[in-house]
Coordinates of N, CA and C and ligand atoms in Angstrom, one line a residue:
M1380 N 0.8 -1.2 0.0 CA 0.0 0.0 0.0 C 0.9 1.3 0.0
E1381 N 0.3 2.3 -0.6 CA 1.1 3.6 -0.6 C 1.4 4.1 0.8
K1382 N 2.4 5.0 0.9 CA 2.8 5.6 2.2 C 1.8 6.7 2.5
D1383 N 1.8 7.2 3.7 CA 1.0 8.3 4.1 C -0.5 8.1 3.9
I1384 N -0.9 6.8 4.0 CA -2.3 6.5 3.8 C -3.1 6.8 5.1
I1385 N -4.3 7.4 5.0 CA -5.1 7.6 6.2 C -5.9 6.4 6.4
L1386 N -5.7 5.7 7.5 CA -6.4 4.4 7.8 C -7.8 4.8 8.4
P1387 N -8.8 4.1 8.0 CA -10.1 4.2 8.7 C -10.0 3.6 10.0
R1388 N -10.6 4.1 11.1 CA -10.6 3.5 12.4 C -11.5 2.3 12.4
H1389 N -12.6 2.4 11.7 CA -13.6 1.3 11.7 C -14.1 1.1 10.3
I1390 N -13.9 -0.2 9.8 CA -14.3 -0.6 8.5 C -15.5 -1.5 8.6
G1391 N -16.5 -1.3 7.8 CA -17.7 -2.3 7.7 C -17.6 -3.0 6.4
I1392 N -17.7 -4.3 6.4 CA -17.7 -5.1 5.2 C -18.9 -5.9 5.0
I1393 N -19.6 -5.6 3.9 CA -20.8 -6.4 3.5 C -20.4 -7.6 2.7
M1394 N -20.3 -8.8 3.3 CA -19.7 -9.9 2.6 C -20.8 -10.5 1.6
D1395 N -20.9 -9.9 0.5 CA -21.9 -10.2 -0.5 C -21.4 -10.9 -1.8
G1396 N -22.2 -11.7 -2.3 CA -21.8 -12.3 -3.6 C -21.5 -13.8 -3.6
N1397 N -21.7 -14.4 -2.4 CA -21.4 -15.8 -2.3 C -22.2 -16.7 -3.2
G1398 N -23.5 -16.4 -3.3 CA -24.4 -17.2 -4.1 C -24.0 -17.1 -5.6
R1399 N -23.7 -15.9 -6.1 CA -23.4 -15.7 -7.5 C -22.0 -16.4 -7.8
W1400 N -21.1 -16.3 -6.9 CA -19.8 -17.0 -7.1 C -20.0 -18.5 -7.3
A1401 N -20.9 -19.1 -6.5 CA -21.2 -20.5 -6.6 C -21.9 -20.8 -7.9
K1402 N -22.9 -20.0 -8.2 CA -23.6 -20.2 -9.5 C -22.7 -20.2 -10.7
R1403 N -21.8 -19.3 -10.7 CA -20.9 -19.2 -11.9 C -20.0 -20.5 -12.0
K1404 N -19.8 -21.1 -10.9 CA -19.0 -22.4 -10.9 C -19.9 -23.6 -10.9
H1405 N -21.2 -23.4 -11.1 CA -22.2 -24.5 -11.1 C -22.2 -25.3 -9.9
L1406 N -22.0 -24.6 -8.7 CA -22.0 -25.2 -7.4 C -23.2 -24.8 -6.6
P1407 N -23.6 -25.5 -5.6 CA -24.7 -25.1 -4.8 C -24.3 -23.8 -4.0
R1408 N -25.3 -23.0 -3.7 CA -25.0 -21.7 -3.1 C -24.2 -21.9 -1.8
T1409 N -24.4 -23.0 -1.1 CA -23.7 -23.2 0.1 C -22.2 -23.2 -0.1
A1410 N -21.8 -23.7 -1.3 CA -20.3 -23.7 -1.6 C -19.8 -22.3 -1.5
G1411 N -20.6 -21.4 -2.0 CA -20.2 -20.0 -2.0 C -20.0 -19.5 -0.5
H1412 N -20.9 -19.9 0.3 CA -20.8 -19.5 1.7 C -19.6 -20.1 2.4
I1413 N -19.2 -21.3 2.0 CA -18.0 -21.9 2.6 C -16.8 -21.2 2.1
Q1414 N -16.7 -20.9 0.9 CA -15.6 -20.1 0.3 C -15.5 -18.7 1.0
G1415 N -16.7 -18.1 1.2 CA -16.8 -16.8 1.8 C -16.2 -16.8 3.2
A1416 N -16.4 -17.9 3.9 CA -15.8 -18.0 5.3 C -14.3 -18.0 5.2
K1417 N -13.8 -18.6 4.2 CA -12.3 -18.6 4.0 C -11.8 -17.1 3.8
T1418 N -12.5 -16.4 2.9 CA -12.2 -15.1 2.6 C -12.2 -14.2 3.9
F1419 N -13.2 -14.5 4.7 CA -13.4 -13.8 6.0 C -12.1 -13.9 6.8
K1420 N -11.6 -15.1 6.9 CA -10.4 -15.4 7.7 C -9.2 -14.5 7.2
K1421 N -9.0 -14.6 5.9 CA -7.8 -13.8 5.3 C -8.0 -12.4 5.5
C1422 N -9.2 -11.9 5.3 CA -9.5 -10.5 5.4 C -9.4 -9.9 6.8
A1423 N -9.9 -10.7 7.8 CA -9.8 -10.3 9.2 C -8.3 -10.2 9.6
R1424 N -7.5 -11.2 9.1 CA -6.1 -11.2 9.4 C -5.4 -10.0 8.8
H1425 N -5.7 -9.7 7.6 CA -5.1 -8.6 6.9 C -5.5 -7.2 7.5
C1426 N -6.7 -7.1 8.0 CA -7.1 -5.9 8.7 C -6.3 -5.7 9.9
A1427 N -6.1 -6.8 10.7 CA -5.3 -6.7 11.9 C -3.9 -6.3 11.6
D1428 N -3.3 -6.9 10.5 CA -1.9 -6.6 10.1 C -1.7 -5.2 9.7
L1429 N -2.8 -4.6 9.1 CA -2.7 -3.2 8.7 C -2.8 -2.2 9.9
G1430 N -3.3 -2.8 11.0 CA -3.5 -1.9 12.2 C -4.8 -1.2 12.3
I1431 N -5.8 -1.8 11.7 CA -7.2 -1.3 11.8 C -7.7 -1.6 13.2
E1432 N -8.4 -0.6 13.7 CA -8.9 -0.7 15.1 C -10.1 -1.6 15.2
C1433 N -11.0 -1.5 14.3 CA -12.2 -2.3 14.4 C -12.7 -2.6 13.0
V1434 N -13.2 -3.8 12.8 CA -13.8 -4.2 11.5 C -15.1 -4.9 11.8
T1435 N -16.2 -4.5 11.2 CA -17.5 -5.2 11.3 C -17.8 -6.0 10.1
F1436 N -18.0 -7.3 10.2 CA -18.4 -8.1 9.0 C -19.9 -8.4 9.1
Y1437 N -20.5 -8.0 8.0 CA -22.0 -8.3 7.9 C -22.1 -9.7 7.4
A1438 N -22.6 -10.6 8.3 CA -22.6 -12.0 7.9 C -24.1 -12.5 7.7
F1439 N -25.0 -11.9 8.4 CA -26.4 -12.4 8.2 C -27.3 -11.2 8.7
S1440 N -28.3 -10.9 7.8 CA -29.1 -9.7 8.1 C -30.5 -10.2 8.7
T1441 N -31.2 -9.3 9.3 CA -32.5 -9.7 9.8 C -33.5 -10.1 8.7
E1442 N -33.1 -9.7 7.4 CA -33.9 -10.1 6.3 C -33.5 -11.4 5.7
N1443 N -32.4 -11.9 6.0 CA -31.9 -13.1 5.4 C -32.7 -14.4 5.8
W1444 N -33.5 -14.2 6.8 CA -34.4 -15.4 7.2 C -35.4 -15.7 6.1
K1445 N -35.6 -14.8 5.1 CA -36.5 -15.0 4.0 C -36.0 -16.1 3.0
R1446 N -34.7 -16.5 3.1 CA -34.2 -17.4 2.2 C -34.7 -18.8 2.5
P1447 N -34.5 -19.7 1.5 CA -35.0 -21.1 1.7 C -34.4 -21.7 3.0
K1448 N -35.2 -22.5 3.7 CA -34.7 -23.0 5.0 C -33.4 -23.7 4.9
E1449 N -33.2 -24.5 3.8 CA -31.9 -25.3 3.7 C -30.7 -24.3 3.7
E1450 N -30.9 -23.2 3.0 CA -29.8 -22.2 2.9 C -29.5 -21.6 4.3
V1451 N -30.6 -21.2 4.9 CA -30.5 -20.6 6.3 C -29.8 -21.6 7.2
D1452 N -30.3 -22.8 7.2 CA -29.7 -23.9 8.1 C -28.2 -24.0 7.8
A1453 N -27.8 -24.1 6.5 CA -26.4 -24.2 6.1 C -25.6 -23.0 6.6
I1454 N -26.1 -21.8 6.5 CA -25.4 -20.6 7.0 C -25.2 -20.7 8.5
M1455 N -26.3 -21.1 9.2 CA -26.2 -21.1 10.6 C -25.2 -22.1 11.1
K1456 N -25.1 -23.2 10.4 CA -24.1 -24.3 10.7 C -22.7 -23.7 10.5
L1457 N -22.6 -22.9 9.4 CA -21.3 -22.3 9.1 C -20.8 -21.3 10.1
F1458 N -21.7 -20.7 10.8 CA -21.4 -19.7 11.8 C -20.5 -20.3 12.9
S1459 N -20.9 -21.5 13.2 CA -20.1 -22.2 14.2 C -18.6 -22.3 13.8
E1460 N -18.4 -22.6 12.4 CA -17.1 -22.6 11.9 C -16.4 -21.2 11.8
Y1461 N -17.3 -20.3 11.4 CA -16.8 -18.9 11.4 C -16.2 -18.5 12.8
L1462 N -16.8 -18.9 13.8 CA -16.4 -18.6 15.2 C -15.1 -19.3 15.5
D1463 N -15.0 -20.6 15.1 CA -13.7 -21.3 15.3 C -12.6 -20.6 14.5
I1464 N -12.9 -20.2 13.3 CA -11.9 -19.4 12.5 C -11.5 -18.1 13.2
A1465 N -12.6 -17.4 13.7 CA -12.3 -16.1 14.3 C -11.4 -16.4 15.6
L1466 N -11.7 -17.4 16.3 CA -11.0 -17.7 17.5 C -9.5 -18.0 17.2
D1467 N -9.4 -18.8 16.1 CA -8.1 -19.2 15.6 C -7.2 -18.0 15.3
I1468 N -7.8 -17.0 14.6 CA -7.0 -15.8 14.2 C -6.8 -14.8 15.4
A1469 N -7.8 -14.9 16.3 CA -7.8 -13.9 17.4 C -6.5 -14.1 18.3
G1470 N -6.2 -15.3 18.6 CA -5.0 -15.5 19.5 C -5.2 -14.7 20.8
D1471 N -4.1 -14.0 21.2 CA -4.2 -13.1 22.3 C -4.2 -11.7 21.9
E1472 N -4.6 -11.5 20.6 CA -4.5 -10.2 20.0 C -5.9 -9.6 19.7
I1473 N -6.8 -10.3 19.0 CA -8.0 -9.8 18.5 C -9.2 -10.1 19.4
A1474 N -10.0 -9.1 19.7 CA -11.2 -9.3 20.5 C -12.4 -9.5 19.5
I1475 N -13.1 -10.6 19.7 CA -14.3 -10.9 18.9 C -15.5 -10.3 19.6
R1476 N -16.3 -9.6 18.8 CA -17.6 -9.1 19.4 C -18.7 -9.5 18.4
V1477 N -19.9 -9.5 18.9 CA -21.1 -9.8 18.0 C -22.1 -8.7 18.1
I1478 N -22.7 -8.3 17.0 CA -23.8 -7.4 17.0 C -25.0 -8.0 16.3
G1479 N -26.2 -7.6 16.7 CA -27.4 -8.2 16.2 C -28.2 -8.8 17.3
D1480 N -29.4 -9.2 17.0 CA -30.2 -9.8 18.0 C -30.0 -11.3 18.1
P1481 N -29.5 -11.8 19.2 CA -29.2 -13.2 19.2 C -30.4 -14.1 19.5
E1482 N -31.5 -13.5 19.9 CA -32.7 -14.2 20.3 C -33.2 -15.3 19.4
P1483 N -33.3 -15.1 18.1 CA -33.8 -16.2 17.2 C -32.7 -17.3 16.9
L1484 N -31.5 -17.1 17.4 CA -30.4 -18.1 17.0 C -30.6 -19.3 18.0
S1485 N -30.0 -20.4 17.6 CA -30.1 -21.6 18.4 C -29.4 -21.5 19.7
D1486 N -29.8 -22.2 20.7 CA -29.1 -22.2 22.0 C -27.6 -22.4 21.9
N1487 N -27.3 -23.4 21.0 CA -25.9 -23.8 20.8 C -25.1 -22.7 20.3
L1488 N -25.6 -22.1 19.2 CA -24.9 -21.0 18.6 C -24.7 -19.8 19.5
R1489 N -25.8 -19.5 20.3 CA -25.7 -18.4 21.2 C -24.6 -18.6 22.3
K1490 N -24.6 -19.9 22.8 CA -23.6 -20.2 23.8 C -22.2 -20.0 23.2
K1491 N -22.0 -20.5 22.0 CA -20.7 -20.4 21.3 C -20.3 -19.0 21.1
L1492 N -21.3 -18.1 20.7 CA -21.0 -16.7 20.5 C -20.5 -16.1 21.9
D1493 N -21.3 -16.4 22.9 CA -20.9 -15.8 24.3 C -19.5 -16.3 24.7
N1494 N -19.2 -17.6 24.4 CA -17.9 -18.1 24.8 C -16.8 -17.4 24.1
V1495 N -17.0 -17.3 22.8 CA -15.9 -16.7 21.9 C -15.7 -15.2 22.4
V1496 N -16.8 -14.5 22.6 CA -16.7 -13.1 23.0 C -15.9 -13.1 24.4
A1497 N -16.4 -13.9 25.3 CA -15.8 -13.9 26.6 C -14.3 -14.3 26.6
Q1498 N -14.0 -15.3 25.8 CA -12.6 -15.8 25.7 C -11.6 -14.7 25.1
T1499 N -12.1 -13.8 24.3 CA -11.2 -12.9 23.7 C -11.4 -11.4 24.2
A1500 N -12.3 -11.3 25.2 CA -12.7 -10.0 25.7 C -11.5 -9.1 26.2
K1501 N -10.4 -9.8 26.7 CA -9.3 -9.1 27.3 C -8.3 -8.7 26.2
N1502 N -8.4 -9.2 25.0 CA -7.5 -8.9 23.9 C -7.6 -7.4 23.6
T1503 N -6.5 -6.8 23.4 CA -6.5 -5.3 23.2 C -6.1 -4.9 21.8
G1504 N -6.0 -5.9 20.9 CA -5.7 -5.5 19.5 C -7.0 -5.2 18.8
M1505 N -7.1 -5.5 17.5 CA -8.2 -5.2 16.8 C -9.5 -5.8 17.3
I1506 N -10.6 -5.1 17.1 CA -12.0 -5.6 17.4 C -12.5 -6.2 16.1
C1507 N -12.8 -7.5 16.1 CA -13.5 -8.1 15.0 C -14.9 -8.4 15.4
N1508 N -15.8 -7.6 14.7 CA -17.2 -7.5 15.1 C -18.0 -8.3 14.1
M1509 N -18.7 -9.3 14.5 CA -19.5 -10.1 13.6 C -21.0 -9.7 13.7
A1510 N -21.6 -9.3 12.6 CA -23.0 -8.9 12.6 C -23.8 -10.1 12.1
I1511 N -24.5 -10.7 13.1 CA -25.3 -11.9 12.9 C -26.7 -11.6 13.3
N1512 N -27.6 -11.9 12.4 CA -29.0 -11.4 12.6 C -29.0 -10.0 13.0
Y1513 N -28.3 -9.2 12.2 CA -28.2 -7.8 12.4 C -29.1 -7.0 11.4
G1514 N -29.8 -6.0 11.9 CA -30.5 -5.1 11.0 C -30.3 -3.7 11.6
G1515 N -30.0 -2.7 10.8 CA -29.8 -1.4 11.3 C -31.1 -0.8 12.0
R1516 N -32.2 -1.1 11.3 CA -33.5 -0.6 11.9 C -33.8 -1.4 13.2
D1517 N -33.5 -2.6 13.2 CA -33.8 -3.4 14.4 C -32.9 -2.9 15.6
D1518 N -31.6 -2.6 15.3 CA -30.7 -2.0 16.3 C -31.3 -0.8 16.9
I1519 N -31.9 0.1 16.0 CA -32.4 1.3 16.5 C -33.7 1.1 17.4
V1520 N -34.5 0.2 16.9 CA -35.8 -0.2 17.6 C -35.4 -0.8 19.0
R1521 N -34.4 -1.7 19.0 CA -34.0 -2.3 20.3 C -33.5 -1.2 21.3
A1522 N -32.8 -0.2 20.7 CA -32.3 0.9 21.5 C -33.4 1.7 22.1
A1523 N -34.4 2.0 21.3 CA -35.6 2.7 21.7 C -36.3 2.0 22.8
K1524 N -36.4 0.6 22.7 CA -37.0 -0.2 23.8 C -36.3 0.0 25.1
K1525 N -34.9 0.0 25.0 CA -34.1 0.2 26.2 C -34.5 1.5 26.9
I1526 N -34.7 2.5 26.1 CA -35.1 3.8 26.7 C -36.4 3.7 27.5
A1527 N -37.3 3.0 26.9 CA -38.6 2.8 27.6 C -38.4 2.0 28.8
E1528 N -37.7 0.9 28.7 CA -37.5 0.0 29.8 C -36.8 0.6 31.0
K1529 N -35.8 1.4 30.6 CA -35.0 2.1 31.7 C -35.6 3.3 32.2
G1530 N -36.7 3.8 31.6 CA -37.4 5.0 31.9 C -36.5 6.2 31.8
I1531 N -35.6 6.2 30.7 CA -34.7 7.3 30.5 C -35.5 8.6 30.1
Q1532 N -35.2 9.7 30.8 CA -35.9 11.0 30.6 C -35.5 11.6 29.2
T1533 N -36.5 12.4 28.7 CA -36.2 13.0 27.4 C -35.0 13.9 27.4
G1534 N -34.8 14.6 28.5 CA -33.7 15.5 28.6 C -32.3 14.8 28.5
D1535 N -32.3 13.5 28.8 CA -31.1 12.7 28.8 C -30.9 12.0 27.5
I1536 N -31.8 12.2 26.5 CA -31.7 11.5 25.2 C -31.0 12.5 24.2
N1537 N -29.8 12.1 23.8 CA -29.2 12.9 22.7 C -28.4 11.9 21.8
E1538 N -27.8 12.4 20.8 CA -27.1 11.5 19.8 C -26.1 10.6 20.5
E1539 N -25.3 11.3 21.5 CA -24.2 10.5 22.1 C -24.8 9.4 23.0
S1540 N -25.8 9.8 23.8 CA -26.4 8.8 24.7 C -27.1 7.7 24.0
F1541 N -27.8 8.1 22.9 CA -28.5 7.1 22.0 C -27.5 6.1 21.4
S1542 N -26.4 6.6 20.9 CA -25.4 5.8 20.3 C -24.9 4.7 21.3
Q1543 N -24.9 5.0 22.6 CA -24.4 4.1 23.6 C -25.5 3.0 23.9
L1544 N -26.7 3.1 23.3 CA -27.7 2.1 23.5 C -27.7 1.1 22.3
L1545 N -26.9 1.5 21.3 CA -26.9 0.6 20.1 C -25.9 -0.5 20.3
D1546 N -26.0 -1.5 19.5 CA -25.1 -2.7 19.6 C -23.6 -2.3 19.5
T1547 N -23.3 -1.2 18.8 CA -22.0 -0.8 18.6 C -21.5 0.2 19.7
A1548 N -22.2 0.2 20.8 CA -21.8 1.1 21.9 C -20.3 1.0 22.2
G1549 N -19.6 2.1 22.4 CA -18.2 2.1 22.7 C -17.3 2.0 21.5
L1550 N -17.8 1.7 20.3 CA -17.0 1.7 19.1 C -17.1 3.0 18.3
P1551 N -16.1 3.3 17.6 CA -16.2 4.6 16.8 C -17.2 4.3 15.7
D1552 N -17.8 5.4 15.1 CA -18.7 5.3 14.0 C -17.9 4.6 12.8
V1553 N -18.6 3.9 12.0 CA -18.0 3.3 10.9 C -17.5 4.4 9.9
D1554 N -16.2 4.3 9.5 CA -15.6 5.3 8.6 C -15.7 4.9 7.1
L1555 N -15.6 3.6 6.9 CA -15.5 3.1 5.5 C -16.4 1.8 5.4
I1556 N -17.3 1.8 4.4 CA -18.1 0.6 4.2 C -17.7 0.1 2.8
I1557 N -17.3 -1.2 2.8 CA -16.9 -1.8 1.6 C -18.0 -2.8 1.2
R1558 N -18.5 -2.7 0.0 CA -19.5 -3.8 -0.5 C -19.0 -4.3 -1.8
P1559 N -18.5 -5.6 -1.7 CA -18.2 -6.3 -3.0 C -19.5 -6.7 -3.6
S1560 N -19.4 -7.4 -4.8 CA -20.5 -8.1 -5.5 C -21.2 -7.2 -6.5
G1561 N -20.9 -5.9 -6.5 CA -21.5 -5.0 -7.5 C -22.8 -4.3 -7.1
E1562 N -23.4 -4.8 -6.0 CA -24.6 -4.1 -5.5 C -24.2 -2.8 -4.8
Q1563 N -25.0 -1.8 -5.0 CA -24.7 -0.5 -4.4 C -25.8 -0.1 -3.5
R1564 N -25.8 -0.8 -2.3 CA -26.8 -0.4 -1.3 C -26.3 -0.9 0.0
L1565 N -26.9 -0.4 1.1 CA -26.5 -0.7 2.5 C -27.2 -2.0 3.0
S1566 N -28.4 -2.3 2.4 CA -29.1 -3.5 2.9 C -29.2 -3.6 4.4
N1567 N -29.6 -2.4 5.0 CA -29.9 -2.4 6.5 C -28.7 -2.6 7.4
F1568 N -27.5 -2.3 6.9 CA -26.3 -2.5 7.6 C -25.9 -1.1 8.3
L1569 N -25.7 -1.1 9.6 CA -25.2 0.1 10.3 C -25.8 1.4 9.9
I1570 N -27.1 1.5 9.7 CA -27.6 2.7 9.1 C -27.4 4.0 9.9
W1571 N -27.5 3.8 11.3 CA -27.2 5.0 12.1 C -25.7 5.3 12.1
Q1572 N -24.9 4.3 12.3 CA -23.5 4.5 12.5 C -22.8 4.9 11.2
A1573 N -23.4 4.8 10.0 CA -22.8 5.1 8.7 C -23.2 6.5 8.3
A1574 N -23.7 7.3 9.2 CA -24.2 8.6 8.8 C -23.2 9.4 7.9
Y1575 N -21.9 9.3 8.3 CA -20.8 10.0 7.5 C -19.8 9.1 7.0
A1576 N -20.2 7.8 6.8 CA -19.2 6.8 6.3 C -18.9 7.1 4.8
E1577 N -17.8 6.7 4.3 CA -17.4 6.7 2.9 C -17.8 5.3 2.4
Y1578 N -18.3 5.2 1.2 CA -18.7 3.9 0.6 C -17.8 3.5 -0.5
V1579 N -17.3 2.3 -0.5 CA -16.6 1.8 -1.7 C -17.3 0.5 -2.2
F1580 N -17.8 0.6 -3.4 CA -18.5 -0.5 -4.0 C -17.6 -1.2 -5.0
M1581 N -17.5 -2.5 -4.9 CA -16.5 -3.2 -5.8 C -17.2 -4.3 -6.5
D1582 N -16.7 -4.6 -7.8 CA -17.4 -5.6 -8.6 C -17.0 -7.0 -8.2
V1583 N -15.9 -7.2 -7.5 CA -15.5 -8.5 -7.1 C -16.5 -9.2 -6.2
L1584 N -16.7 -10.5 -6.4 CA -17.6 -11.3 -5.5 C -16.8 -11.6 -4.2
W1585 N -17.5 -11.7 -3.1 CA -16.8 -11.8 -1.8 C -15.9 -13.0 -1.8
P1586 N -16.2 -14.2 -2.3 CA -15.3 -15.3 -2.2 C -14.0 -15.0 -2.9
D1587 N -14.0 -14.1 -3.9 CA -12.8 -13.8 -4.7 C -12.1 -12.5 -4.1
F1588 N -12.6 -12.0 -3.0 CA -12.0 -10.7 -2.5 C -10.6 -11.0 -1.9
K1589 N -9.7 -10.2 -2.4 CA -8.3 -10.4 -2.1 C -7.8 -9.3 -1.1
D1590 N -6.7 -9.5 -0.5 CA -6.0 -8.5 0.4 C -5.8 -7.2 -0.4
S1591 N -5.5 -7.4 -1.7 CA -5.2 -6.2 -2.6 C -6.5 -5.4 -2.8
D1592 N -7.7 -6.1 -2.8 CA -9.0 -5.4 -2.9 C -9.2 -4.5 -1.7
L1593 N -8.9 -5.0 -0.5 CA -9.0 -4.3 0.7 C -8.1 -3.0 0.7
D1594 N -6.8 -3.3 0.2 CA -5.9 -2.2 0.1 C -6.4 -1.1 -0.8
R1595 N -7.0 -1.5 -1.9 CA -7.5 -0.6 -2.9 C -8.6 0.2 -2.3
A1596 N -9.5 -0.4 -1.6 CA -10.6 0.3 -0.9 C -10.1 1.3 0.1
I1597 N -9.1 0.9 0.8 CA -8.5 1.8 1.8 C -7.9 3.0 1.2
E1598 N -7.2 2.8 0.0 CA -6.5 3.8 -0.7 C -7.6 4.8 -1.2
E1599 N -8.7 4.3 -1.7 CA -9.8 5.1 -2.2 C -10.3 6.0 -1.1
Y1600 N -10.5 5.3 0.1 CA -11.0 6.0 1.3 C -10.1 7.2 1.6
S1601 N -8.8 6.9 1.6 CA -7.8 7.8 2.0 C -7.7 9.0 1.1
S1602 N -8.2 8.8 -0.2 CA -8.1 9.9 -1.1 C -9.4 10.8 -1.0
R1603 N -10.4 10.4 -0.3 CA -11.6 11.2 -0.2 C -11.4 12.4 0.7
N1604 N -12.2 13.4 0.5 CA -12.2 14.6 1.3 C -13.4 14.6 2.2
R1605 N -13.3 14.2 3.5 CA -14.4 14.1 4.4 C -14.6 15.4 5.1
R1606 N -15.8 15.9 4.9 CA -16.1 17.3 5.4 C -17.1 17.3 6.6
F1607 N -17.8 16.2 6.8 CA -18.7 16.1 8.0 C -19.6 17.4 8.1
G1608 N -20.0 17.9 6.9 CA -20.9 19.1 6.9 C -20.2 20.4 7.0
G1609 N -18.9 20.4 7.3 CA -18.1 21.6 7.4 C -17.7 22.1 6.0
V1610 N -16.7 23.0 6.0 CA -16.2 23.4 4.7 C -14.8 22.9 4.4
Ligands
IPE658 C1 -23.9 -13.0 1.1 O1 -23.9 -13.6 -0.2 C2 -24.1 -14.0 2.2 C3 -25.3 -13.7 3.0 C4 -26.2 -12.8 2.7 C5 -25.6 -14.6 4.1 P1 -25.2 -13.9 -0.9 O2 -25.8 -15.3 -0.5 O3 -26.2 -12.8 -0.7 O4 -24.8 -14.0 -2.4 P2 -25.6 -13.4 -3.7 O5 -25.9 -12.0 -3.4 O6 -26.8 -14.2 -3.8 O7 -24.6 -13.6 -4.8
IPE659 C1 -26.6 -8.2 2.7 O1 -26.6 -9.0 1.5 C2 -26.5 -9.0 3.9 C3 -25.2 -9.7 4.1 C4 -24.2 -9.7 3.3 C5 -25.1 -10.5 5.3 P1 -28.0 -9.5 0.9 O2 -27.6 -10.3 -0.3 O3 -28.9 -10.0 1.9 O4 -28.6 -8.1 0.4 P2 -29.6 -7.7 -0.8 O5 -30.8 -8.7 -0.6 O6 -29.0 -8.0 -2.1 O7 -30.0 -6.3 -0.5
MG660 MG1 -26.5 -11.1 -1.7

């Protein structure tokens, strides 16, 4: 990568295009998800090596339950492997976190998520955040429910305090959102947190996403002029 690059503190990655990758190879969609998990491993490692503070991987949206049951089941099974992979690369360096509503997930998966998060909680390197059953709107609705449940007064509600009720509490806002697969939309990912994010859309399908694609996206980010509404 070029010198003098401005690194984003928080990168969000929409891991999209697994199904199309498999279709092109005349394989079942599940094969794309398996290959996607491998890309996840390489990409998380590369982010940590670059010195990124936090990266959030969009793995399953609140809308992805609409898919055929066999595909959803296969993806849920893969998450267990994703977590093993995540734990493997985490070592004593990376902290694994999870965002999204764990409620509809199986007991086994929930236990595993809790374990992995607890096992890596003391790590002070990069935060590797997995968005599983995550929806930006759902994140905001759950935050609003917390306000009602805790009886928080209107005078105490502001952008800062509201942010701390979201799943990403304590994390910096996402600076760069990368979406491979050619689609140019957010698909309900981090909609609050991305208020001033830079977007990089790429034609590569997620299973083919290389370290050099990440470098390219970061270089593009670094070349943008972020104004945050100022001049
Ligand atoms: C992303 O790949 C994985 C999930 C949404 C779980 P897709 O499965 O959406 O792949 P395409 O978009 O159909 O190619
Ligand atoms: C977004 O991809 C969700 C994840 C990658 C987890 P989708 O494939 O679900 O998004 P749409 O349906 O194309 O908007
Ligand atoms: Mg897709």
